[in-house]
Amino acid sequence: MIIIVNLGCTAAWWLARSPSSIIKGLSVWIRTNRVAGSCAVRVLFFFNLAHAHFILKMAAVQGGLVDANEEKDIKSEPANDTWANNNANDGRLPSASPGASAAAGAPEDQQTLLAVLQFLRKNKLTESVEILRREAGLPEDSLESKGADSSGAGSGGAAAAAGEDQPDVNVVLSAYSQQGDPVLYPVYYSGLKRFIETVLDCHRAELSQVFYPLFVHMYLELVYNNHESEAKAFFEKFCGDQECYYGDDLRILSSLSKREHMRGNETLLDFRTSKFVLRISRDSYQLLKRHLQERQNNQIWNIIQEHLYIDIFDGIPRSKGQIDAMSGSLAGEAKREANKAKVYYGLLKEPEIELPLDDEDEEAENEEGKPKKKKPKKDSMGSKSKKQDPNAPAQTRIPLPELKDSDKLDKIMYMKEATKKIRLGPDNLPSICFYSFLNAYQGLTAVDFTDDSSLIAGGFADSTVRVWSVTPKKLRKVKSAADLNLIDKESDDVLERIMDEKTASESKILHGHSGPVYGISFSPDRNYLLSSSEDGTIRLWSLLTFTCLVGYKGHNYPVWDTQFSPHGYYFISGGHDRVARLWATDHYQPLRMFSGHLADITCTRFHPNSNYVATGSSDRTIRLWDVLNGNCVRIFTGHKGPIHTLAFSPNGKFLASGATDGRVLLWDIGHGLMIGELKGHTDTVYSLRFSRDGEILASGSMDNTVRLWDATKAFDDLETDDFTAATGHIHLQDNSQELLLGTYMTKSTPVIHLHFTRRNLLLAAGAYNP
Amino acid sequence: MAEERRQKQCSVVLPTESMKAMAESVGVGQLHEESCVALSEEVSYRIKEIAQDALKFMHHGKRRKLTTSDIDNALKLKNVEPLYGFQSQEFIPFRFASGGGRELHFYEEREVDLSDIINTPLPRVPLDVSLKAHWLSIEGVQPSIPENPPPAPKEQQKAESTEPLKVVKPGQEEDATIQGKSQGATAADGKGKEKGLIRLKPRSTHELSVEQQLYYKEITEACVGSCEAKRAEALQSIATDPGLYQMLPRFSTFISEGVRVNVVQNNLALLIYLMRMVKALMDNPTLYLEKYLHELIPAVVTCIVSKQLCLRPDVDNHWALRDFAARLMAQSCKTFSTTTNNIQSRITKTFTKSWLDDKTQWTTRYGCIAGLAELGPDVIKTLILPRLAVEGARIKAVTEGPVVSNIDKIGADHVQSLLLKHCASVIAKIRPQPDNVEQYRTDFGYLGPMLCSHVMKARTQAALQAQQVNRTTLTITQPRPTLSVSQSGLSGSTGPRTPSIIKVPSSLTLMSPRPGTPSQPSPPATKYIVMATSAGAASTQQVITLSSSQSASPVTSTVPSASSTLQPLVKLESSSGPGLTGSRPMQKYIVVSLPSSASSSLEPKSSVLSTSFSSTPLEAGLKIEQSESPGVSTQSPH
C-alpha cells in the first residue's frame, strides 16, 4: 500500500512539472483506501502498471516526447474485460478505467515496462522497482541489459524516461529533418494552390482545408532546418491566404523564427503531436492524391501522410459554409469516430418525495380554482418520473450521495417554487434583475448564485471571495465549540440555535487564496463553496463557519474554472495544465483526470445527470467526458476562439457554448452535431444559461448586453438523420435575428454571470466599470 | 490590409540599440553586433510569448485592459520572478533623454524618502465593494431608469429628427419591430406596410405609458408647486434622468404654454419656475433638444424682453428673471447655433432692433441689453459699446430730467448698472491705460465717469487676483447662475463677504407683500426676493431668494417700501436657521437704496464692513438688522 501512495505522489509530482501534459484516454483512479483485501495483490499490480504508464507518459511529455505509436497502442488495446468483471464482482464502485486496464493487459509492451523501471530506478524508488519487476516476471539481469540497450539505442520510451530534455525535443522534431530544397517550398505550395484553384467548385472548398495545416508544417520545417529567411518569406507570402479565424495561431507562429524557439513552445508541440484532422469526401481526396502523385510532389505528400489525418467519407463534398462552420479548432475537426460513442444524455429519475398535500400556505393563498389545477399537475409529474428515459444512464452508474433530510426539504421547496414558475416563451420574456458590483476596483473575476438564488458569491482579482446574502436572512456563523456544548441538542430548533446571532451580516469575506479567483461554485445544498484560483489550488469553504475546509492541490497552474456536480459531492476543475480533474469533496486527490485538450481548459460544466462533464478549451474545442470511465465521448469543433462558457439544456439533450468570437453555438449531444449558431454579440460571451424549462437561452457578454434567444425554436427546427451525423453535412440556418428575442444593454457593466431563479426570473451580475 | 498588418507582426523585433543600452545599464560594456542581433530576436520572442500568456489572464479576469498584474502572472507561469513594485502614477512613466547621438527612453526611479511617506496623510480608504440590484428588464421591456442606458441615445434622436424621410423596404420593417421590441418601445404595428419602396416618416411614438404619465404629472406639478424641496428634486430628475426622451415634446409644450399664460397674468414666480425647467432640460445630456427649440426659444426670449413680467414692476425683481433667461439664451446660442439655423444672429438681430427703437420701454431695453451682453465680449464690443453714449444720454434724460414716472426711473437705473457691469470689463480689456475720467466722458458721454471708475476697479481687481478677473466682470465667464427660489435659510448662500471685494449690490429689490394671485400656488404670504449681485460672494452666484414668511424664517423685517415717496428699498433679512455655514447663524444684510437723484450713491462704499450697504444721503426708511454673529459689527445708517 505504501508503494501505491508513493507512486501516486510521484505521478502528481510529474504532472506538476509538466506544463504540456498530453495524455490521451488515460485516467487514474487512485484509491488509497478501501481496497478490498481479496484482490489486493491484483490491484497492486494494476496500480503499478497503470501508474507506470502514466508516469512514462508524463516523463515523455516532460521531455517533449510522445511517441505516437505507443499512444495508439494504449488506445487500441482492447479492454481487459475479465479484469474489469472481476473488479465489478468485488463490489467495488466505479473502478479503474478501461484505458488504465488496457495498459495493465499489455504484457507485450515490454519496452514500456522497462522504461518505467528505469525511470523508477532513476528516481531511487527501489522498492517499487522490485515489486514491479517481480510482478511483471522480469528477471533482474534482463532489465539491466535491455534497459541499457534501449536507452543506448535511444528508441522507445526508455530514452525519454532516462534522457534529459535536450535530445527529446529533437526526437519530436526529427520528422522535420527530412527535407527538400528550401527554395522550392513556395513553389510547391503555390503549385498546390494553383491546382486547388482550378479544381471543380464542389471540391475546391474541401481541398482548401489542406492549406492551413500544410502551411503550418512547411513553415515549421523551414524554421527547424534553420532556413530562417526562407521561412519568413514563405510566411509572409502565404499567411494572407489563410482563413481569418486562424489569426491567433498565425501570430504565435510568426513569432517562432528560430529553431531554439521551438523547444518548449506549446503550440508547436500541439501541432506536432496531434495530427490535424481534415474531413474530406472520397472524390476530393482521390483528386488530391492523383495530382500529387502525378507531379511527384513528395514533399507535400509526406507532410500529408505524416502530420495530417484525413477522415474520408463517401458522399457529396461539403460546401464552404459547412466546412467553415466546423473548422477553426487548433487541431482541425473532430474525427467521426470520436463522436460515435453512446451518450446517456437523459436525466436521472428524481427521487420520490411526497409533496405534503395539506400545505397551509398554499391553501391560504389560493382561491378555489387553484387546488383543482394543482392535482392534475402533480399526477403528470408523478407519471413522468415513473417512466424511465431510454437515454438516461442507470441510476447507479455513478454513485451519488444519498439525500439527506435537508436535501429532501430543499427538493420540496424547489417543487413548490416550480409550481409558481412563470412559463416563458417568445411572447413572455423573463424579467431581468441585474446585480451590479460597485467599487470593485479589485476586479471581479467570477460570480455564482445558489440554486435558490439566496446567496451570491464573487471571486476577485485580489484573491478574496465574498459572499452576499440577497435575502433578508443574514449570513451567520456557527457558534464556537464551547458555546455549542451549551445547546440543548434535542430541541426542535437546534439548527437555528447553533448559529451565532452576533456574527450576522449581509456579506462575508473569505481570505485564503494567493491569486485571482477565477472560478467559483456553490454546492447544491448551500453548505459549501468552491473557489479556484491562479495559485493552482481549489478551496472548499464552509458556509456555516465561513472558513476554508480543504485546499485541493494538483493543478499547480492557474485553475480557470470549477463546478460542483448538480448532485453535490463531486466537482470538476480545469486549468492551464490542460487537464480537467474530477474530485470528490472527501478525497484530497482527484478521482479522474481528463486529458486530451491541446490548450488551457477554460470552462468546465457538469451534465445535469452528473454522468458527464463538458470542458471548453483555448484550443477551441469542447469535449464531453464520461465520468464513469474517463473517456472522451464527444469533441465539438466550430468555435473560432477560446471557449469561455458552457451550458447544458435542462433536459440534458443540448449544449450551448460561448466563446471570445462572440458567437453562441448549440450542440446536439446525442448526435454529436452542431445544430445552431447564434450571432449577435460583439465581444466575448462570458455567460450562458437556459431557463428552467429550457425555452429561453440567455447569454451575457463583455459587450455589456444580455441577450435572450428562443431556444425552443432553435431546437425544434432540427432535422437530423444518420447521414448528417455520419458526414457532418450540417445545415445551419442563418436565423440568429429570428431567434433573438431581446437585447438589453447595461450602462457600462460587462455581464459575467447569469442565473435563472426557480421561478424563471433572470438574474445577471457584473462589475460596474465606470 | 490585414495581410500588411500581419507581415508587420511577423517582423517586429526590438532594435539592437536597445540591447546595447540595456547591456550597458547592467555593466556589460562591449557587446558585439551579432550578439545584439541574437539577443534582440530572443528577447522579442520571449516578450511576445509573455504577452500572449498575459492576454489569457486578461480574458479570465474579464477585462479589456491588460494590466501589470497580468504580466506578473504570465511571468509566474513561466517560473520567472515577477516584477515587484512596478507601479506608476502616470499613464506612460517613461522619460526621454538624448545625447551623444542616442535617444533613450528610461524609467525614472526616484529615491523615495521614507519619512515623506510616513508623514503624508493617508489617502482616503476606498469604498468597499457593494452590491446593487436594479431591473434591467421587466417582462422584456427595459425600464427607463438612471441605472439603464438611455433608451434612445442622443445620436438616434438626432438621426430621427434630421432624416425625416427614409426609404423603408419591406424587409426592414421587420428589423424595426425587433429593434422596437428589444428597446422596449412599443412599436406600432406596421400600418403603412406595403410592397415596394415607400418614403415614410419613421414612426415616433407619442403615447406615454401609465408610469410615464404619472411621472410627467408629478414632475410638472412639483416644478411649479409650492414645495421648494420637491421642486429641487424634480428639476434634478429632469436634469439627469436618461429616459425623458419620450416626454420631451410634452415638457416643451408645457413650458411654452406656461410662459404664454403667465406672461399675460404677470406671474413672476411661475415664469421663474418655468425658466428653471428649461435650464434643467438643457442640462440633461441625454436629450436632443434641437427639435423643440421653436417652442423653447420664444418662451425664453419672452422672459427676457417682455414689457411686463410681474404685477408690480416697481418692486418685484423681474430683472433677475431677465438676467437668468438671458443667460439661458446665451447658452442655447452656444450649444444649438449652427450655420443652418443661425440662432445667434437671429437673436442678436431681434435684440438690437428693439433696443434701437426709441419707443421701447425700459424693461424691454434692459432685457435686450442683457440678452446681448450675455452673448459674450465680442457682441458687447461691436454692438453695445458704440451705443453707450446714446444710451447714456437717454438715462440722463430720465434720471436727471423732470420726474416722469417712477417705473421709468427704476428701469433706467437698472439699465445703467447693467451697462456698467457688462461694459467695464470689456473696456478694461480693450482700452489702454491710463483711465482718464475726462477722456471717458468725451468717449462715452454721461456714463463716462462711472464707467471710468468701474474700469479702474476692474483693472485693480484683475491685478490683485489674477484668477478672479472673471469674477469682477460678473457676467462673462461667471458660473451658471442658479435661480434658487428657496426658503430663507438658503438665502445665506451669498456667504460671508470680505471687505476687499465688496461691491455695491447693484440691484437689490424686494418683492413686498402682495396678495396671492390665483395662479400663485404658494399661500398668500409675504414674498421677498433678495438679489445680491455682490462680487464678493464666494460663489459669485446671483441668488434670488423668495422666502415665504410662513416658513420658519425667524426674523423678517418688513420694509416700508411703499411709504416713502422716493422709495428707497431696503430689505434686511436674517435667518438663524441652519444655513449653509453650518453652526453659525446666517446673516444677511441687504440694504438697497434706489434714490432717484443720487447716482453717486452707487459708488462702492468699501468702508462698510461685511454688509453691502450703501448709505443714501436722502431720507430713507432704512432698517438694518442686528447682526447676531460676533464678527460683524452692527451698523446703523445714520
Coordinates of C-alpha atoms in Angstrom, one line a residue, chain A residues 358-541:
Chain A
D358 CA -52.0 19.8 3.0
D359 CA -49.8 22.8 2.7
E360 CA -51.2 25.6 4.7
D361 CA -49.5 28.3 2.8
E362 CA -50.9 27.2 -0.5
E363 CA -54.3 26.7 0.9
A364 CA -54.4 30.1 2.5
E365 CA -53.2 31.9 -0.6
N366 CA -55.2 30.1 -3.2
E367 CA -58.7 30.8 -4.1
E368 CA -61.0 28.0 -5.0
G369 CA -59.9 27.4 -8.6
K370 CA -56.3 26.6 -7.8
P371 CA -56.4 23.3 -5.9
K372 CA -58.1 21.7 -8.8
K373 CA -55.4 22.8 -11.1
K374 CA -52.7 21.5 -8.8
K375 CA -53.8 17.9 -8.8
P376 CA -53.5 17.0 -12.4
K377 CA -50.2 18.7 -12.4
K378 CA -48.9 16.5 -9.7
D379 CA -50.2 13.4 -11.4
S380 CA -48.4 14.3 -14.5
M381 CA -45.3 15.0 -12.7
G382 CA -45.6 11.7 -10.9
S383 CA -46.1 9.7 -14.1
K384 CA -43.2 11.4 -15.7
S385 CA -40.8 10.4 -13.0
K386 CA -42.0 6.9 -13.1
K387 CA -41.2 6.3 -16.7
Q388 CA -37.5 5.7 -17.3
D389 CA -36.0 7.7 -20.0
P390 CA -34.3 5.3 -22.5
N391 CA -31.5 7.7 -22.9
A392 CA -30.9 8.1 -19.3
P393 CA -28.0 6.3 -17.6
A394 CA -28.6 3.7 -15.0
Q395 CA -29.5 5.3 -11.7
T396 CA -26.4 3.8 -10.1
R397 CA -24.0 4.3 -13.0
I398 CA -22.2 6.9 -10.9
P399 CA -22.5 6.5 -7.2
L400 CA -24.3 9.6 -5.9
P401 CA -24.6 10.8 -2.4
E402 CA -27.7 9.9 -0.6
L403 CA -30.2 12.5 0.0
K404 CA -30.2 14.0 3.5
D405 CA -33.3 15.2 5.2
S406 CA -32.3 18.8 4.5
D407 CA -31.9 17.9 0.8
K408 CA -35.4 16.5 0.7
L409 CA -36.7 19.6 2.3
D410 CA -35.0 21.6 -0.3
K411 CA -36.4 19.5 -3.0
I412 CA -39.9 20.1 -1.7
M413 CA -39.2 23.8 -1.6
Y414 CA -38.0 23.5 -5.2
M415 CA -41.1 21.8 -6.3
K416 CA -43.3 24.3 -4.6
E417 CA -41.4 27.1 -6.3
A418 CA -41.6 25.3 -9.5
T419 CA -45.4 25.4 -9.4
K420 CA -45.2 29.1 -9.3
K421 CA -42.8 29.3 -12.2
I422 CA -43.6 31.6 -15.0
R423 CA -43.9 29.9 -18.3
L424 CA -41.5 31.7 -20.6
G425 CA -41.7 32.0 -24.3
P426 CA -41.2 34.4 -27.1
D427 CA -44.2 36.4 -26.0
N428 CA -43.5 36.1 -22.4
L429 CA -40.0 37.2 -21.8
P430 CA -38.4 37.0 -18.4
S431 CA -37.7 40.0 -16.2
I432 CA -34.0 40.6 -15.6
C433 CA -32.7 41.7 -12.3
F434 CA -29.2 43.0 -12.6
Y435 CA -26.8 42.8 -9.7
S436 CA -24.0 45.4 -10.2
F437 CA -20.9 45.1 -8.2
L438 CA -19.9 48.7 -7.3
N439 CA -16.4 49.8 -6.3
A440 CA -15.0 46.5 -7.5
Y441 CA -11.6 48.1 -8.2
Q442 CA -10.0 44.8 -7.4
G443 CA -11.6 43.3 -10.4
L444 CA -14.5 40.9 -10.3
T445 CA -13.4 37.6 -11.9
A446 CA -16.1 35.1 -11.1
V447 CA -19.7 35.1 -9.8
D448 CA -22.1 32.4 -8.8
F449 CA -25.6 32.2 -7.4
T450 CA -27.0 29.4 -5.3
D451 CA -29.7 27.4 -7.0
D452 CA -32.4 29.0 -4.8
S453 CA -30.9 32.4 -5.5
S454 CA -30.5 33.3 -1.9
L455 CA -26.7 33.8 -1.9
I456 CA -24.4 35.4 -4.4
A457 CA -20.6 34.9 -4.3
G458 CA -18.0 36.8 -6.1
G459 CA -14.4 36.0 -6.7
F460 CA -12.0 38.9 -7.0
A461 CA -8.6 39.5 -8.5
D462 CA -7.3 40.5 -5.1
S463 CA -7.6 36.8 -4.0
T464 CA -10.7 37.3 -1.9
V465 CA -14.0 35.6 -2.2
R466 CA -17.0 37.5 -1.0
V467 CA -20.4 36.0 -0.2
W468 CA -23.5 38.2 0.0
S469 CA -27.0 37.3 1.1
V470 CA -29.6 38.8 -1.2
T471 CA -32.5 37.8 1.0
P472 CA -33.3 39.5 4.3
K473 CA -31.8 36.5 6.0
K474 CA -28.3 37.4 7.1
L475 CA -25.2 35.3 7.0
R476 CA -24.3 33.9 10.3
K477 CA -21.5 31.7 11.6
V478 CA -21.9 28.7 13.7
K479 CA -21.1 29.3 17.4
S480 CA -17.8 28.3 18.8
A481 CA -17.3 24.8 20.1
A482 CA -17.6 25.9 23.7
D483 CA -20.9 27.6 23.1
L484 CA -22.2 24.7 21.1
N485 CA -21.8 22.5 24.1
L486 CA -24.3 24.5 25.9
I487 CA -27.0 24.0 23.4
D488 CA -29.8 21.6 24.0
K489 CA -29.3 19.1 21.2
E490 CA -32.8 17.7 21.5
S491 CA -34.6 20.9 20.8
D492 CA -36.5 21.3 17.6
D493 CA -34.8 24.5 16.5
V494 CA -31.4 23.2 17.2
L495 CA -30.3 24.2 13.7
E496 CA -31.3 27.7 14.5
R497 CA -29.7 27.7 17.9
I498 CA -26.3 26.8 16.7
M499 CA -26.0 30.0 14.7
D500 CA -24.2 32.9 16.3
E501 CA -26.5 35.9 16.0
K502 CA -23.6 38.3 16.8
T503 CA -21.9 37.4 13.5
A504 CA -24.9 38.2 11.4
S505 CA -24.0 40.4 8.4
E506 CA -25.0 40.8 4.8
S507 CA -21.7 39.8 3.4
K508 CA -18.7 37.8 4.4
I509 CA -15.2 37.8 3.0
L510 CA -13.2 34.6 2.6
H511 CA -9.4 35.0 2.6
G512 CA -7.1 32.2 1.7
H513 CA -6.1 32.2 -1.9
S514 CA -3.0 33.9 -3.1
G515 CA -4.0 34.8 -6.6
P516 CA -7.0 36.0 -8.5
V517 CA -10.1 33.7 -8.0
Y518 CA -11.2 32.6 -11.4
G519 CA -13.8 30.0 -10.7
I520 CA -16.5 29.8 -8.0
S521 CA -19.3 27.4 -7.4
F522 CA -21.8 26.8 -4.6
S523 CA -22.7 23.3 -3.6
P524 CA -26.3 22.4 -4.3
D525 CA -27.0 22.2 -0.5
R526 CA -25.6 25.6 0.0
N527 CA -23.2 24.4 2.7
Y528 CA -20.1 24.7 0.7
L529 CA -18.4 27.0 -1.7
L530 CA -15.7 26.1 -4.1
S531 CA -13.2 28.5 -5.5
S532 CA -10.4 28.0 -7.9
S533 CA -7.5 30.4 -8.3
E534 CA -4.4 31.5 -10.1
D535 CA -2.4 29.9 -7.2
G536 CA -3.2 26.5 -8.5
T537 CA -5.5 25.4 -5.7
I538 CA -9.1 24.8 -5.4
R539 CA -10.5 25.6 -2.0
L540 CA -13.6 24.3 -0.3
W541 CA -15.2 26.7 2.1

